[in-house]
CSV table of C-alpha atoms in Angstrom, one decimal:
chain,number,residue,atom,x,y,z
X,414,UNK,CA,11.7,-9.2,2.4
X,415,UNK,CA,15.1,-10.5,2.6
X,416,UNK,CA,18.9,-9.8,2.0
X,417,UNK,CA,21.7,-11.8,1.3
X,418,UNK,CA,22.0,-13.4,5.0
X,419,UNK,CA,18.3,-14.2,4.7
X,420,UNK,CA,15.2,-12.8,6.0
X,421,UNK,CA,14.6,-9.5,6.8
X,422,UNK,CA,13.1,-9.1,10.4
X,423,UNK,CA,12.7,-6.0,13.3
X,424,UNK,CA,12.2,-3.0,10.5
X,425,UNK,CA,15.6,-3.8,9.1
X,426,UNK,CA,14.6,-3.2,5.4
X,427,UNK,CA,16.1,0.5,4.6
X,428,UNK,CA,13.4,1.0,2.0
X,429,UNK,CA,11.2,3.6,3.4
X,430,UNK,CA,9.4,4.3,0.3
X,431,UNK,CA,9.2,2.7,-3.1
X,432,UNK,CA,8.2,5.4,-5.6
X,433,UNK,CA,7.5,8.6,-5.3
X,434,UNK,CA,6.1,10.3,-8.4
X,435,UNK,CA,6.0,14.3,-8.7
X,436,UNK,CA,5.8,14.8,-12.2
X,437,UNK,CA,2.6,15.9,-14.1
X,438,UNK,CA,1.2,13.5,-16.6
X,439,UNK,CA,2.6,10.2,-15.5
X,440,UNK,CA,1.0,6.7,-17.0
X,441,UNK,CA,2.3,3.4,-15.6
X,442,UNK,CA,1.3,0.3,-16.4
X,443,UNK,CA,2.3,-2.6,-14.3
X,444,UNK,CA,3.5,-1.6,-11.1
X,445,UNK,CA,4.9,-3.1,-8.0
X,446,UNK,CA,6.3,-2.7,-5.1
X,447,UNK,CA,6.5,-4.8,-2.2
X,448,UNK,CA,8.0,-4.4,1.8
X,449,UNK,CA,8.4,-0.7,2.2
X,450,UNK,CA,8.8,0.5,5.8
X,451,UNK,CA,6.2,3.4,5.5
X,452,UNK,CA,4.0,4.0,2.3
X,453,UNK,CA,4.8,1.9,-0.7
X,454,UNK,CA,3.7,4.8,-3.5
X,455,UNK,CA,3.5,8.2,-2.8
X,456,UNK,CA,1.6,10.1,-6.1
X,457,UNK,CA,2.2,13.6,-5.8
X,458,UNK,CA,1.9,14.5,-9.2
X,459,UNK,CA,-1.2,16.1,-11.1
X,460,UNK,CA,-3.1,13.6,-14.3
X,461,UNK,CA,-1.6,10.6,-12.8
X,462,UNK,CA,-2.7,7.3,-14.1
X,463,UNK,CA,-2.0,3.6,-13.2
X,464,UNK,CA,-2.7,0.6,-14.8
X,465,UNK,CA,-2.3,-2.4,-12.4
X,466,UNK,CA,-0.8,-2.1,-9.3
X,467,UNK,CA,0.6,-4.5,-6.9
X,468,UNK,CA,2.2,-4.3,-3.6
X,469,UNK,CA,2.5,-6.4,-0.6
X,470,UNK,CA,3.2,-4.9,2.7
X,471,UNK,CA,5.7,-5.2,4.7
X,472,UNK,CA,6.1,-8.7,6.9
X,473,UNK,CA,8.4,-7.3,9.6
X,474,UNK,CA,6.4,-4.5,11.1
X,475,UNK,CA,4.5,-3.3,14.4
X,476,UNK,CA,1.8,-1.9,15.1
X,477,UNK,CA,3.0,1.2,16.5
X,478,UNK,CA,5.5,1.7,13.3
X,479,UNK,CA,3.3,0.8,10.7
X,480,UNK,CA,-0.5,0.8,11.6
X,481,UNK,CA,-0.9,3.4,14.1
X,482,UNK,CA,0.9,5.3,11.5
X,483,UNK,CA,-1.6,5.1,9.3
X,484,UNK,CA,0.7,3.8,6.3
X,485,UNK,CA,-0.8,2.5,3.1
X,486,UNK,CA,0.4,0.9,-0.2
X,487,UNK,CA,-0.6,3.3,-2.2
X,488,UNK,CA,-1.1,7.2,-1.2
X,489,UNK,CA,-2.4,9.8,-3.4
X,490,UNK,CA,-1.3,12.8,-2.1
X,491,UNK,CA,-4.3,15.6,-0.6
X,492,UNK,CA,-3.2,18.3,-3.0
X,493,UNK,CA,-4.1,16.4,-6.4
X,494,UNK,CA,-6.6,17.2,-8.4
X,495,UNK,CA,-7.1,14.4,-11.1
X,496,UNK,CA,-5.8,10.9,-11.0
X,497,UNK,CA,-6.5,7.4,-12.1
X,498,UNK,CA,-6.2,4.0,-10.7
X,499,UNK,CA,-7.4,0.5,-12.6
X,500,UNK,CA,-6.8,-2.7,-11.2
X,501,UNK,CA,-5.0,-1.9,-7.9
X,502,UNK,CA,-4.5,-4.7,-5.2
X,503,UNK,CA,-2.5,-4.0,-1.6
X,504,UNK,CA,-2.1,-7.5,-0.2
X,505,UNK,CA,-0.8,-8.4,3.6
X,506,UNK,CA,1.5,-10.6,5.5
X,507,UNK,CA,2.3,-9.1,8.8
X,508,UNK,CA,4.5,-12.3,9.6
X,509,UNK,CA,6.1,-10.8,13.1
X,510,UNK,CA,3.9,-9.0,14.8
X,511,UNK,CA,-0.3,-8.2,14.9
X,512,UNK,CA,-0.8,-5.3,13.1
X,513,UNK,CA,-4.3,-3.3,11.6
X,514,UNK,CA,-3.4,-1.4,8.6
X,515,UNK,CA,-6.7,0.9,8.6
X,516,UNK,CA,-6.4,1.6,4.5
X,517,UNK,CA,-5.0,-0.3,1.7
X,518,UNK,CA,-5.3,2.7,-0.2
X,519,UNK,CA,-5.6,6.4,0.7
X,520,UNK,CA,-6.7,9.4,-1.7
X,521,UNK,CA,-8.3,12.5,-1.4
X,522,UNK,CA,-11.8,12.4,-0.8
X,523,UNK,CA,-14.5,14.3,-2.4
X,524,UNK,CA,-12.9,15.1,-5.8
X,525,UNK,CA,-14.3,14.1,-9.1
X,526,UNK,CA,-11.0,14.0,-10.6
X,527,UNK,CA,-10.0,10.8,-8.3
X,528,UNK,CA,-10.9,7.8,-9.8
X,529,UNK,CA,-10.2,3.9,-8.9
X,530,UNK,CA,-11.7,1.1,-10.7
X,531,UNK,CA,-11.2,-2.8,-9.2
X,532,UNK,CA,-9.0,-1.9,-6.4
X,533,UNK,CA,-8.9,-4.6,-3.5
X,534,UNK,CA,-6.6,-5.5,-0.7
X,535,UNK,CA,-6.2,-9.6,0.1
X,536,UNK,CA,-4.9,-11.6,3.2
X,537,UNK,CA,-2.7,-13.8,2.3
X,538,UNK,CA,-1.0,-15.2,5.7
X,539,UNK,CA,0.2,-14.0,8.9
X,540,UNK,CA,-1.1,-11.9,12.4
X,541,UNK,CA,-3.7,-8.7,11.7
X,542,UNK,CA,-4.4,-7.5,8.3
X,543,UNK,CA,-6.4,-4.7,6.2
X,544,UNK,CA,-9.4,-2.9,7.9
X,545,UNK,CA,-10.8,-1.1,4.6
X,546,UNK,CA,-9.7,-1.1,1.0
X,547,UNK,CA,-9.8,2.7,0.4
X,548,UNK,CA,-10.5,5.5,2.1
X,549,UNK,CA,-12.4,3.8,5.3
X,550,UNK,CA,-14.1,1.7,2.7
X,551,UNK,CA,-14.2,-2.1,1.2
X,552,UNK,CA,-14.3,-5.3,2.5
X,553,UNK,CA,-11.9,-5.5,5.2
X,554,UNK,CA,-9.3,-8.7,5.3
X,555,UNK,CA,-9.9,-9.2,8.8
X,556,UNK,CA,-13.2,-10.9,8.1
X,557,UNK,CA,-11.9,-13.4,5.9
X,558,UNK,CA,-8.5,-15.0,6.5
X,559,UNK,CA,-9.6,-18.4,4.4
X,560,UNK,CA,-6.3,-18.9,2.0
């Protein structure tokens, strides 16, 4: 969100993604990760689990190079099987520019393996916001922009 000659503004931030994981078997607890340019978390790997999750998009953003492409904070990736998420909260500032993230989260659907307990996305200032918490569902931010 900003560099040593101050804030970062216009997609400047060279973070594309914050964490990729590919192993099998993974636990973290206490995650976060904050102002990627595309997906925060990428979870690729089989028996994941996290324990509290934070992440806070990006403030610099358009819509065309963030929301129309359908980037999230945290992705589970379509070919996993079992994973776990508990306590997991995407929050938004889109401080630049109007932009509709449609998910918070994104996971593959239909799987019993899948799991996510208390996950939420919150407003917290700016132009646009969070249309659904996961998967085209939860309470969507753009209702409620009280601070």
């Amino acid at each position: 969100d900003h560099d040593i000659q101050g804030l970062v503004k216009h997609s400047y931030n060279r973070c594309d993604t914050g964490l990729e994981v590919n192993g099998k078997n993974v636990t973290i607890y206490g995650l976060a990760v904050e102002h990627t340019l595309k997906d925060a978390v990428i979870w690729n790997g089989e028996n994941g689990k996290c324990y509290f999750y934070q992440s806070e998009l990006p403030y610099d953003v358009s819509q065309d190079n963030f929301g129309d492409e359908g980037y999230v904070g945290f992705r589970v990736h379509e070919s996993v099987q079992q994973f776990e998420g508990h306590g997991m909260g995407v929050y938004c500032y889109f401080r630049d520019n109007d932009v509709t993230a449609e998910n918070g989260i994104v996971c593959p659907m239909n799987k019993s393996g899948i799991v996510f307990k208390n996950a939420f996305t919150k407003y917290l200032n700016g132009k646009g916001g969070i249309k659904n918490v996961l998967n085209g569902v939860g309470k969507s931010t753009l209702d409620n922009k009280e601070l």
